[in-house]
Coordinates of C-alpha atoms in Angstrom, one line a residue:
X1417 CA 26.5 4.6 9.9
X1418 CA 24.2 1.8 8.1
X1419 CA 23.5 1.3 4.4
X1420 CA 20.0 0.3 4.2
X1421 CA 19.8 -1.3 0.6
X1422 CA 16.4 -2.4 -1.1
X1423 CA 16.8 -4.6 -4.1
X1424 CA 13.3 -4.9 -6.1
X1425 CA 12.4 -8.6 -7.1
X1426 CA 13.6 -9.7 -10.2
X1427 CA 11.7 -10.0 -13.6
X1428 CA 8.5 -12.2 -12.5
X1429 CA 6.3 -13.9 -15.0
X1430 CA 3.5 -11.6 -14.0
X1431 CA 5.6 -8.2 -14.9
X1432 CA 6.2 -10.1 -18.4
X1433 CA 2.0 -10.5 -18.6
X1434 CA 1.2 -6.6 -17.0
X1435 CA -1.2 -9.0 -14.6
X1436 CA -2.1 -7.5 -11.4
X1437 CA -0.8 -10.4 -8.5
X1438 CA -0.2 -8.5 -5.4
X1439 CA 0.7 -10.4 -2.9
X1440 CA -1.4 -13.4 -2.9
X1441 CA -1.5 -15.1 -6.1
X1442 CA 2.2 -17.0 -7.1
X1443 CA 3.9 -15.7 -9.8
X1444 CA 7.8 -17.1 -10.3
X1445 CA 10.5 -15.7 -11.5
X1446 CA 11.4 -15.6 -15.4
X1447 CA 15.1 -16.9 -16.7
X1448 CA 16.0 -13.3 -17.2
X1449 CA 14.6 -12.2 -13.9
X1450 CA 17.1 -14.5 -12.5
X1451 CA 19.7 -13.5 -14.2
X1452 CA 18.9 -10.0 -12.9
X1453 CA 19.3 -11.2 -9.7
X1454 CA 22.7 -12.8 -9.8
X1455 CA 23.9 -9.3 -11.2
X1456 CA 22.4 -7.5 -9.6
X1457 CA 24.3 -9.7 -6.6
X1458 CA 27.3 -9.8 -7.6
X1459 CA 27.7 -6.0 -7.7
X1460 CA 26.9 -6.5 -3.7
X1461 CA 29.4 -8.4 -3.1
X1462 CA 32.1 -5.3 -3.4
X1463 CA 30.6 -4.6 0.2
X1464 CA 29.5 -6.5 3.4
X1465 CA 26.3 -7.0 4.0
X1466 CA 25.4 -8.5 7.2
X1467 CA 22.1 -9.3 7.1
X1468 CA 18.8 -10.0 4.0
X1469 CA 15.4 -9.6 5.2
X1470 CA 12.7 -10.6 2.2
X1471 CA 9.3 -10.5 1.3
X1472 CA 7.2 -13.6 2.0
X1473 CA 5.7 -13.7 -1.4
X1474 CA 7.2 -16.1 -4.1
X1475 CA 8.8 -14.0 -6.4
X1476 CA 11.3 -12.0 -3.7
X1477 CA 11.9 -15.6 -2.0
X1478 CA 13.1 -16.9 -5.1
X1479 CA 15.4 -13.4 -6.0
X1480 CA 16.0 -13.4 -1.8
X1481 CA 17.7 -17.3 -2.7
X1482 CA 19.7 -15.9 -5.2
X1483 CA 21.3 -13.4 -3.4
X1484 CA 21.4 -15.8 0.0
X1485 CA 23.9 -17.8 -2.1
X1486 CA 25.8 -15.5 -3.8
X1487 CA 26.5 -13.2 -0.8
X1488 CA 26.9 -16.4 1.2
X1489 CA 24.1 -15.4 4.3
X1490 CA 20.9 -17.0 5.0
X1491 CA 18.0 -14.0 4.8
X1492 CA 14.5 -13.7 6.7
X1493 CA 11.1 -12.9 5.7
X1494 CA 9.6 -10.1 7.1
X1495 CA 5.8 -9.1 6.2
X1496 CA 6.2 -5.2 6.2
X1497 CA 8.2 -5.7 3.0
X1498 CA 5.2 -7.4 1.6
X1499 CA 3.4 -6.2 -2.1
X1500 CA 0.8 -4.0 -1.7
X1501 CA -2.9 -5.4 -0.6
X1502 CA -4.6 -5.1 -4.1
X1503 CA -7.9 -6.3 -3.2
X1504 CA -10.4 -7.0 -5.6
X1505 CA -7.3 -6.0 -9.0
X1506 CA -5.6 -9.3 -8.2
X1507 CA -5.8 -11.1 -11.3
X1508 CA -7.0 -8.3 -13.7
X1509 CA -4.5 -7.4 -16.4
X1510 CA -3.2 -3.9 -16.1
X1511 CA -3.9 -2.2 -19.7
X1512 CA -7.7 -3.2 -18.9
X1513 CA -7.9 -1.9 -15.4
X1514 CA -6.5 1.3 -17.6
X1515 CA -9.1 1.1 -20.1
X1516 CA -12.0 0.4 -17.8
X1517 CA -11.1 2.6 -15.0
X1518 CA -8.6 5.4 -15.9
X1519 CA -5.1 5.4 -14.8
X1520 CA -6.2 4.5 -10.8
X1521 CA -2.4 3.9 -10.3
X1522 CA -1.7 8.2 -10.1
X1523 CA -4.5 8.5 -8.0
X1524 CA -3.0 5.4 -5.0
X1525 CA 0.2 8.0 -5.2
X1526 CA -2.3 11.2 -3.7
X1527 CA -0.9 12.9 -0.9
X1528 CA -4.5 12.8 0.8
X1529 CA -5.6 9.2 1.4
X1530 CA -8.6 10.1 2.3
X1531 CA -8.8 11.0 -1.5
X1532 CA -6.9 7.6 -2.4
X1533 CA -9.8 6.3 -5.1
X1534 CA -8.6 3.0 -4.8
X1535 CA -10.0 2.2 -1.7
X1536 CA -13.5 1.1 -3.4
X1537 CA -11.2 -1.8 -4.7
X1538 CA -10.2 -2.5 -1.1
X1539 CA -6.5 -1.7 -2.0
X1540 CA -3.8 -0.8 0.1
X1541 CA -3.1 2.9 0.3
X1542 CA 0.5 4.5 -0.2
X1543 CA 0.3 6.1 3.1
X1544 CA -0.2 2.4 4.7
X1545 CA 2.9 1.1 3.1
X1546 CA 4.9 4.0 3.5
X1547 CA 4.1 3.7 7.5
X1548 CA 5.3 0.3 7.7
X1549 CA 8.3 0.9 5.6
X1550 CA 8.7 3.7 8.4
X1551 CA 8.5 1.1 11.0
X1552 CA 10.8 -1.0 9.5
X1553 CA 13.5 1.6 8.7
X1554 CA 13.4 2.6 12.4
X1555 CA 13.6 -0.7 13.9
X1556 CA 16.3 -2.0 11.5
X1557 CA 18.5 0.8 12.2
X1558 CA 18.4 0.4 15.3
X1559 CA 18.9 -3.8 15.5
X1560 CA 21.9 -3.8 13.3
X1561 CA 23.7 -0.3 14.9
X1562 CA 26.6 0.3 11.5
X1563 CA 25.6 -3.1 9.5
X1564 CA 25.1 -3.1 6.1
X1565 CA 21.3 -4.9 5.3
X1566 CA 20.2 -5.6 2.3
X1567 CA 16.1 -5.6 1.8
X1568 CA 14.5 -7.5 -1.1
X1569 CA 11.1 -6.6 -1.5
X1570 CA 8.6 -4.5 -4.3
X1571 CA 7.6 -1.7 -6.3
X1572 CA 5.7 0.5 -4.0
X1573 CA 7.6 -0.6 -0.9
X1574 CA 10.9 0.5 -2.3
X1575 CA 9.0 3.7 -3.8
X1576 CA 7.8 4.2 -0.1
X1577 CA 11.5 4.1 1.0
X1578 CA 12.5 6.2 -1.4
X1579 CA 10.2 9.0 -0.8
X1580 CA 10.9 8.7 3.2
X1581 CA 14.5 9.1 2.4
X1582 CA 14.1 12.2 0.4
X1583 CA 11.1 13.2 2.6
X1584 CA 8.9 14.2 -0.5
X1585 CA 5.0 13.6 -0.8
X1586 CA 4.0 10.3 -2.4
X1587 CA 2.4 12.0 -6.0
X1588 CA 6.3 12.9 -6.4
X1589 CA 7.6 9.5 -6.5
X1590 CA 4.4 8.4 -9.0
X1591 CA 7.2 8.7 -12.2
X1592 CA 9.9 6.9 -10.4
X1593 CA 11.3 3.5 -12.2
X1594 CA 12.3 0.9 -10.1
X1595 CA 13.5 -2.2 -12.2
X1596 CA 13.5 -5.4 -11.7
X1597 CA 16.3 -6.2 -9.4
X1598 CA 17.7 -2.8 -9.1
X1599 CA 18.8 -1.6 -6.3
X1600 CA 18.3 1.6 -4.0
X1601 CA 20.8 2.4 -1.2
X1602 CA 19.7 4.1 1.9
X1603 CA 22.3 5.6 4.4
X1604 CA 21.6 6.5 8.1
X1605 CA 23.8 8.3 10.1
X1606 CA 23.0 10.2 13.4
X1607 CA 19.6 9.7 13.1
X1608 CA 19.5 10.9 9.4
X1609 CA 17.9 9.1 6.3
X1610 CA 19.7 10.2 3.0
X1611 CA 19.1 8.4 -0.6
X1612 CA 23.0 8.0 -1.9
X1613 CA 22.0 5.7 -4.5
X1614 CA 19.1 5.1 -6.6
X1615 CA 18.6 2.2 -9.6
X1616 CA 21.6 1.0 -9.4
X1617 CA 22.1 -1.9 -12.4
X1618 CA 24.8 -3.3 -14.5
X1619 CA 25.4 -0.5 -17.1
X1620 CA 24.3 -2.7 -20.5
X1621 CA 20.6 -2.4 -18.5
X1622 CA 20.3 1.1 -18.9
X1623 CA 20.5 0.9 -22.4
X1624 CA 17.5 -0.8 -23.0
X1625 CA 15.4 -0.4 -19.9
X1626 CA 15.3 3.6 -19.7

């Protein structure tokens, strides 16, 4: 049995701004975002990890430091836990990609990509990250056979986890929060993937961030 745990990135200058970064233009993490993180860490710490694999962009390095030190392992980067591609949105502000375009962030969840109406702004679709998040899952499990690892990555990643978990169609995770630094536990066992755990966060958060 492995616990597969994904840990979104805490709060990022760019979350605080609603501008669109994916995975190429540096955004760092805010004071609070890591103060997330070393929460968010500490509640870890009640059960061994043995290994952190991280994002390569900025923001999940800096939250993949934090809980390097506080869990006292070093952590790897691994590109299928990149952001999303966002193509030619990197660098617009949210609200006015809403205003201009409609909400294009319910269509990227469809369950048809071929219908996915992002693709004329050369983004990613859900169906690409959810089949590397796939390959992941499946190589992981097998690499660290009943070890706890701990996977700091995104959004849309962990939302791609999630719905491989629950084995549910992309449009049905579109509502699903993932805060910063929460955390999402995954458990395999005989071949199975089950979701035992979802948002997990120091209680005070839920008071304000739900």
């Amino acid at each position: 049995m492995s616990l597969l745990i994904f840990m979104r990135h805490g709060q990022a200058y760019n979350n605080v701004k609603r501008l669109l970064v994916g995975r190429n233009l540096e955004s760092h993490l805010t004071d609070l975002g890591r103060e997330q993180v070393s929460q968010s860490s500490e509640l870890l710490k009640s059960i061994p990890i043995d290994k952190i694999y991280s994002s390569p962009v900025i923001r999940t390095v800096e939250t993949a430091e934090i809980a390097s030190k506080t869990l006292g392992l070093k952590f790897e980067l691994d590109e299928r836990l990149f952001e999303i591609e966002l193509g030619k949105l990197v660098g617009l502000y949210y609200d006015d990609v809403i205003s201009a375009h409609g909400d294009l962030f319910a269509k990227f969840y469809s369950d048809n990509d071929n219908e996915n109406s992002l693709l004329e702004f050369e983004v990613e679709s859900f169906g690409s990250v959810r089949e590397r998040i796939r390959h992941l899952i499946q190589e992981m499990v097998k690499k660290h056979k009943n070890q706890n690892i701990l996977f700091i990555s995104h959004l849309d990643p962990i939302k791609a986890a999630i719905s491989l978990a629950m084995n549910i169609k992309p449009s049905s995770v579109y509502s699903v929060q993932v805060p910063n630094a929460s955390i999402s536990v995954l458990k395999s066992y005989d071949d199975l993937l089950t979701l035992c755990g979802l948002n997990i966060l120091t209680m005070k958060r839920f008071l304000t961030e739900f």
